[in-house]
Short mmCIF file of C-alpha atoms in Angstrom, two decimals:
data_model
loop_
_atom_site.label_atom_id
_atom_site.label_comp_id
_atom_site.label_asym_id
_atom_site.label_seq_id
_atom_site.Cartn_x
_atom_site.Cartn_y
_atom_site.Cartn_z
CA MET A 1 115.64 102.53 66.14
CA LYS A 2 117.95 105.34 67.23
CA LYS A 3 118.02 105.83 70.95
CA GLU A 4 117.27 109.56 70.74
CA LYS A 5 113.87 108.74 69.24
CA LEU A 6 112.81 106.78 72.29
CA HIS A 7 109.79 107.70 74.38
CA GLY A 8 110.44 106.66 77.96
CA SER A 9 108.07 106.27 80.91
CA VAL A 10 109.68 106.00 84.33
CA ILE A 11 107.50 104.57 87.12
CA ILE A 12 109.40 105.88 90.11
CA THR A 13 107.08 104.39 92.76
CA TYR A 14 104.01 102.22 93.22
CA ARG A 15 103.14 104.05 96.43
CA CYS A 16 99.97 106.12 96.11
CA ASN A 17 97.77 108.18 98.40
CA ALA A 18 94.68 107.75 96.17
CA HIS A 19 92.38 104.71 96.11
CA CYS A 20 91.07 104.82 92.54
CA ASN A 21 88.34 102.42 91.48
CA MET A 22 90.14 101.60 88.20
CA CYS A 23 93.60 101.01 89.70
CA ASP A 24 94.63 98.85 92.66
CA CYS A 25 98.23 100.06 92.67
CA PHE A 26 97.76 101.37 96.21
CA ARG A 27 97.06 97.83 97.46
CA ASP A 28 100.51 96.62 96.38
CA PRO A 29 102.94 99.52 96.94
CA SER A 30 106.66 99.36 96.45
CA ARG A 31 108.90 99.99 99.46
CA PRO A 32 111.11 103.11 99.43
CA GLU A 33 114.28 101.07 99.87
CA GLU A 34 113.61 98.96 96.75
CA GLU A 35 112.67 101.79 94.36
CA ILE A 36 114.98 102.83 91.54
CA ASP A 37 117.71 105.20 92.62
CA LEU A 38 119.75 107.87 90.81
CA GLU A 39 122.58 105.46 90.08
CA THR A 40 120.19 103.20 88.18
CA LEU A 41 118.46 106.10 86.39
CA GLU A 42 121.88 107.32 85.23
CA LYS A 43 122.04 104.23 82.99
CA LEU A 44 119.03 105.29 80.90
CA PRO A 45 119.64 106.29 77.26
CA ASN A 46 118.88 109.63 75.62
CA MET A 47 115.18 110.08 74.91
CA VAL A 48 113.01 112.51 73.00
CA PHE A 49 110.34 112.50 75.73
CA THR A 50 110.09 111.19 79.28
CA ASN A 51 107.00 110.70 81.42
CA ILE A 52 107.54 110.38 85.17
CA THR A 53 104.67 108.46 86.71
CA GLY A 54 103.64 106.17 89.55
CA GLY A 55 101.84 105.48 91.87
CA GLU A 56 102.02 109.08 92.92
CA PRO A 57 105.43 110.50 91.91
CA PHE A 58 105.39 113.34 94.43
CA ILE A 59 105.52 110.82 97.27
CA ARG A 60 109.21 110.47 96.36
CA GLN A 61 111.19 112.95 98.46
CA ASP A 62 114.02 112.99 95.90
CA ILE A 63 111.87 113.89 92.88
CA SER A 64 113.88 117.09 92.30
CA ASP A 65 117.08 115.04 91.97
CA ILE A 66 115.31 112.62 89.62
CA VAL A 67 114.10 115.43 87.37
CA SER A 68 117.52 117.08 87.35
CA LEU A 69 119.15 113.83 86.26
CA LEU A 70 116.55 113.00 83.59
CA TYR A 71 116.79 116.47 82.04
CA LYS A 72 120.33 115.53 81.03
CA LYS A 73 118.86 112.68 78.99
CA THR A 74 115.65 114.01 77.49
CA LYS A 75 114.24 117.01 75.66
CA ARG A 76 110.93 117.08 77.52
CA ILE A 77 109.62 115.77 80.85
CA VAL A 78 105.99 115.49 81.90
CA ILE A 79 104.99 114.30 85.37
CA SER A 80 101.64 112.54 85.88
CA THR A 81 100.20 113.27 89.34
CA ASN A 82 96.94 113.48 91.26
CA GLY A 83 97.85 117.04 92.24
CA TYR A 84 97.35 116.48 95.97
CA PHE A 85 100.79 117.63 97.10
CA THR A 86 100.40 121.23 95.97
CA ASP A 87 103.40 122.74 97.75
CA ARG A 88 105.78 120.06 96.44
CA ILE A 89 104.49 120.51 92.89
CA ILE A 90 104.77 124.31 92.98
CA LYS A 91 108.29 124.11 94.41
CA LEU A 92 109.41 121.70 91.68
CA CYS A 93 107.89 123.87 88.94
CA GLU A 94 109.69 126.92 90.32
CA GLU A 95 112.94 124.96 90.13
CA PHE A 96 112.18 123.50 86.67
CA PRO A 97 109.92 125.96 84.78
CA GLU A 98 110.01 123.86 81.59
CA ILE A 99 108.61 120.72 83.19
CA GLY A 100 105.14 119.49 82.22
CA ILE A 101 102.53 118.69 84.87
CA ARG A 102 99.45 116.57 84.14
CA ILE A 103 96.98 116.25 87.00
CA SER A 104 94.47 113.40 86.98
CA ILE A 105 90.93 114.66 87.56
CA GLU A 106 88.19 112.10 87.01
CA GLY A 107 85.17 114.37 86.87
CA LEU A 108 83.54 117.24 88.70
CA GLU A 109 83.94 117.34 92.47
CA GLU A 110 81.51 114.65 93.62
CA THR A 111 82.39 112.22 90.82
CA ASN A 112 86.13 112.74 91.06
CA ASN A 113 86.24 112.18 94.81
CA ALA A 114 84.11 109.03 94.53
CA ILE A 115 86.34 107.54 91.81
CA ARG A 116 89.66 108.54 93.34
CA GLY A 117 88.84 107.79 96.98
CA LEU A 118 90.86 110.82 97.95
CA PRO A 119 89.22 113.20 100.47
CA ASP A 120 88.97 116.69 98.98
CA GLY A 121 90.88 115.34 95.97
CA PHE A 122 89.10 117.54 93.42
CA ASN A 123 89.70 120.77 95.30
CA ARG A 124 93.33 119.89 95.96
CA GLY A 125 93.97 119.00 92.31
CA TYR A 126 92.06 121.97 90.91
CA SER A 127 93.75 124.33 93.36
CA THR A 128 97.14 123.08 92.17
CA LEU A 129 96.13 123.64 88.55
CA LYS A 130 94.99 127.20 89.25
CA LYS A 131 98.17 128.05 91.15
CA LEU A 132 100.28 126.76 88.25
CA VAL A 133 98.30 128.94 85.85
CA GLU A 134 98.59 131.97 88.12
CA MET A 135 102.37 131.57 88.31
CA GLY A 136 102.51 131.45 84.50
CA HIS A 137 103.69 127.86 84.24
CA LYS A 138 103.79 127.00 80.54
CA ASP A 139 103.17 123.25 80.38
CA VAL A 140 100.21 122.32 82.56
CA GLY A 141 97.03 120.34 82.08
CA PHE A 142 94.87 117.57 83.38
CA GLY A 143 93.74 114.16 82.28
CA MET A 144 90.68 111.99 82.74
CA THR A 145 90.12 108.24 82.56
CA VAL A 146 86.62 107.97 81.10
CA GLN A 147 84.18 105.32 82.34
CA ASP A 148 80.42 104.91 82.88
CA MET A 149 80.60 106.71 86.19
CA ASN A 150 82.13 109.95 84.89
CA CYS A 151 81.47 110.14 81.14
CA LYS A 152 78.89 112.94 81.53
CA ASP A 153 81.61 115.09 83.09
CA LEU A 154 83.88 114.74 80.03
CA ILE A 155 82.67 117.80 78.15
CA PRO A 156 82.43 120.09 81.23
CA LEU A 157 86.01 119.19 82.12
CA TYR A 158 87.20 119.80 78.56
CA GLU A 159 85.49 123.19 78.54
CA LEU A 160 87.13 124.01 81.87
CA SER A 161 90.55 123.12 80.46
CA ASP A 162 89.85 125.18 77.34
CA GLU A 163 88.81 128.17 79.42
CA LEU A 164 92.04 127.96 81.43
CA GLY A 165 94.16 127.38 78.30
CA MET A 166 95.32 123.97 79.58
CA GLU A 167 96.13 120.68 77.92
CA PHE A 168 93.40 118.05 78.28
CA ALA A 169 94.32 114.36 78.06
CA THR A 170 91.97 111.39 77.95
CA ALA A 171 92.09 107.65 78.54
CA THR A 172 89.62 104.88 79.19
CA LEU A 173 89.61 101.73 81.31
CA HIS A 174 92.32 99.12 80.77
CA ASN A 175 93.26 95.97 82.65
CA SER A 176 96.90 95.04 83.15
CA PHE A 177 99.59 94.07 85.65
CA TYR A 178 100.30 97.79 86.08
CA PHE A 179 96.78 98.66 87.23
CA ARG A 180 96.51 95.39 89.20
CA LYS A 181 93.05 95.00 87.64
CA THR A 182 91.32 92.32 85.59
CA ASP A 183 87.71 93.46 86.03
CA ASN A 184 87.71 97.01 84.64
CA LYS A 185 84.89 97.29 82.11
CA ILE A 186 82.47 99.76 80.60
CA ASP A 187 78.85 98.60 80.70
CA ASN A 188 77.17 101.25 78.57
CA LYS A 189 79.56 101.55 75.65
CA ARG A 190 77.20 103.62 73.54
CA LEU A 191 76.75 106.22 76.28
CA VAL A 192 80.49 106.59 76.80
CA ALA A 193 81.16 106.61 73.05
CA GLU A 194 78.61 109.39 72.55
CA GLU A 195 80.48 111.59 75.03
CA PHE A 196 83.74 110.89 73.21
CA GLU A 197 81.94 111.79 69.96
CA LYS A 198 81.01 115.20 71.41
CA LEU A 199 84.60 115.79 72.50
CA ILE A 200 85.99 114.80 69.09
CA ASN A 201 83.70 117.31 67.39
CA LYS A 202 84.77 120.10 69.73
CA LEU A 203 88.42 119.27 69.08
CA LEU A 204 87.92 119.18 65.30
CA GLN A 205 86.16 122.54 65.37
CA SER A 206 89.06 124.21 67.17
CA ARG A 207 91.84 126.11 65.41
CA SER A 208 94.57 124.01 67.00
CA PRO A 209 96.30 121.30 64.90
CA LYS A 210 97.34 119.69 68.18
CA LYS A 211 93.68 119.35 69.15
CA TRP A 212 92.93 117.83 65.74
CA GLY A 213 95.50 115.17 66.57
CA ARG A 214 93.78 114.62 69.91
CA ALA A 215 90.51 114.16 68.06
CA TYR A 216 92.09 111.25 66.20
CA PHE A 217 93.41 109.82 69.49
CA ASN A 218 89.91 109.94 71.00
CA HIS A 219 88.55 108.24 67.88
CA GLY A 220 91.05 105.50 68.75
CA LEU A 221 89.59 105.28 72.26
CA ILE A 222 86.13 104.61 70.81
CA ASN A 223 87.68 102.01 68.55
CA TYR A 224 89.31 100.34 71.58
CA LEU A 225 86.10 100.60 73.59
CA TYR A 226 84.36 98.41 71.03
CA GLY A 227 87.14 95.82 70.94
CA GLN A 228 88.41 96.71 67.49
CA LYS A 229 91.93 96.31 66.13
CA ARG A 230 94.30 99.16 66.96
CA LEU A 231 94.28 101.99 64.46
CA LEU A 232 98.09 101.86 64.32
CA PRO A 233 100.57 99.04 65.00
CA CYS A 234 102.04 98.88 68.48
CA GLU A 235 105.82 99.09 68.50
CA MET A 236 106.40 99.43 72.21
CA GLY A 237 109.73 97.93 73.15
CA THR A 238 111.09 99.48 69.96
CA ASN A 239 110.05 103.14 69.94
CA GLY A 240 109.11 103.31 73.62
CA PHE A 241 109.63 101.62 76.97
CA PHE A 242 108.69 101.67 80.65
CA LEU A 243 111.07 101.39 83.57
CA ASP A 244 109.40 100.08 86.72
CA PRO A 245 110.35 100.94 90.32
CA PHE A 246 112.37 97.72 90.64
CA GLY A 247 114.60 98.42 87.63
CA HIS A 248 112.83 96.22 85.06
CA VAL A 249 112.83 97.56 81.50
CA LEU A 250 109.39 96.82 80.05
CA PRO A 251 107.89 97.44 76.62
CA CYS A 252 104.69 98.87 78.07
CA ASN A 253 102.26 98.93 80.99
CA GLY A 254 99.37 97.24 79.18
CA SER A 255 100.24 93.53 79.30
CA ASN A 256 98.65 90.95 81.59
CA GLU A 257 102.02 90.05 83.04
CA ARG A 258 105.22 92.04 83.44
CA TRP A 259 107.28 91.46 80.28
CA SER A 260 110.80 92.28 81.41
CA MET A 261 113.62 92.77 78.92
CA GLY A 262 116.15 92.89 81.72
CA ASN A 263 116.95 94.73 84.94
CA LEU A 264 118.80 98.03 84.88
CA HIS A 265 120.13 97.47 88.39
CA GLU A 266 122.12 94.51 87.10
CA GLN A 267 122.80 95.30 83.42
CA THR A 268 123.72 98.17 81.15
CA TRP A 269 121.10 99.72 78.89
CA GLU A 270 122.84 98.42 75.75
CA ASP A 271 123.03 94.90 77.13
CA ILE A 272 119.30 94.94 77.87
CA TRP A 273 118.12 96.67 74.68
CA THR A 274 120.08 94.40 72.33
CA SER A 275 119.61 91.16 74.27
CA ASP A 276 117.89 87.96 73.15
CA GLN A 277 115.38 88.54 75.94
CA ALA A 278 114.52 91.95 74.44
CA LYS A 279 113.99 90.31 71.05
CA LYS A 280 111.69 87.76 72.69
CA VAL A 281 109.68 90.51 74.36
CA ARG A 282 109.37 92.45 71.07
CA GLU A 283 107.98 89.31 69.51
CA GLN A 284 105.44 89.11 72.33
CA VAL A 285 104.44 92.71 71.60
CA LYS A 286 104.13 91.90 67.90
CA ASN A 287 101.79 89.00 68.68
CA CYS A 288 99.85 90.77 71.43
CA GLN A 289 96.07 90.72 70.97
CA ARG A 290 95.11 93.25 73.65
CA GLU A 291 94.73 96.18 71.20
CA CYS A 292 95.48 98.73 73.93
CA TRP A 293 95.11 102.41 73.09
CA MET A 294 96.97 104.48 75.67
CA ILE A 295 98.86 107.68 75.02
CA GLY A 296 102.21 106.08 75.88
CA SER A 297 101.97 103.71 72.92
CA ALA A 298 99.64 105.67 70.63
CA SER A 299 101.63 108.92 70.59
CA PRO A 300 104.88 107.41 69.22
CA ALA A 301 102.86 105.41 66.67
CA MET A 302 100.98 108.53 65.53
CA LYS A 303 104.22 110.47 65.07
CA GLN A 304 105.92 107.61 63.26
CA ARG A 305 103.00 107.22 60.83
CA ILE A 306 101.85 110.83 60.76
CA TRP A 307 100.11 110.36 57.40
CA VAL A 308 97.48 108.08 59.00
CA PRO A 309 96.10 110.58 61.55
CA GLY A 310 96.88 113.31 59.00
CA TRP A 311 94.56 111.82 56.39
CA TRP A 312 91.85 111.21 59.01
CA ILE A 313 92.07 114.89 60.01
CA ILE A 314 91.91 116.09 56.39
CA LYS A 315 88.92 113.86 55.75
CA HIS A 316 86.95 115.15 58.73
CA LYS A 317 87.93 118.80 58.46
CA LEU A 318 87.74 119.34 54.72
CA PHE A 319 85.40 116.68 53.39
CA MET A 320 83.07 116.22 56.36
CA GLY A 321 82.81 119.83 57.51
CA ASN A 322 84.57 119.48 60.87
CA ARG A 323 82.17 116.72 61.81
CA TYR A 324 82.66 113.24 63.23
CA SER A 325 79.88 110.70 63.69
CA LEU A 326 79.93 107.42 65.57
CA ASP A 327 77.85 105.88 62.82
CA GLU A 328 80.56 106.33 60.22
CA ASN A 329 82.37 103.44 61.96
CA GLU A 330 81.42 100.03 60.61
CA PHE A 331 81.48 98.43 64.06
CA MET A 332 78.77 100.83 65.27
CA LYS A 333 76.25 99.76 62.63
#
């Protein structure tokens, strides 16, 4: 695959000020002196999209330098954050008005603060969102990892995002080396699936083709929730990659163990990407049975096989009257 088609995710730190119940990253933080530096990031290839993530990316004091460097290599950058460091976020957005900001909010105030373990986390995150809107920042939104504890807040949060004209991203619980978790699970699958069903119908009934695509993505989350095969093949390590804070080039963040193709501190990008080790890792991805459905792997797959979500959208908008039902899925019967 051509390098310019790559979707890259750069984990610039494992340090985090939140104590989320679905992620133990904060228990095993990276040390500032061992985190990837600008010299290493300079080795990255050209990409069509780059996500800067963590940990909490705004803990890095040199995030402005990181963004400046990555903008030379990518068409679009989105930073995933908990929104706590309002002043730092506003300052960066003033410097880079084209940058995307996605703030993680896990529910309304009480639920969010319980899940994230961050005092006043909801108000800090929501305040950051509102300030970005007030300053006219173009690419801003928030995301939610849906679980038993917060599923009833899914629709209220979507409606809030819609009212503010923001992007709204969703995920559900996963276990992996990245989250440092093996015990994440949803107990009441039907309850959570029903909330996703409501969201899918709202998205289908909108006038936005982008939201129709998100409806398909959320259908994939229900599919994953019930342990079904991925709706689209995973080609991470081919059309996308992760770079961890220690310089390891990984296919994804969803595996049990860290599958490293090589280390960018020690090797060039070309040497890593074309190596026998990279081929071995791609074979591991091909044979992976985890069936993850996260935006980092699903988005490139949806774009590469646009006719699959496209037909699903046509079916539900034209033939099913903008309606989606859980019971149309064989695994729900």
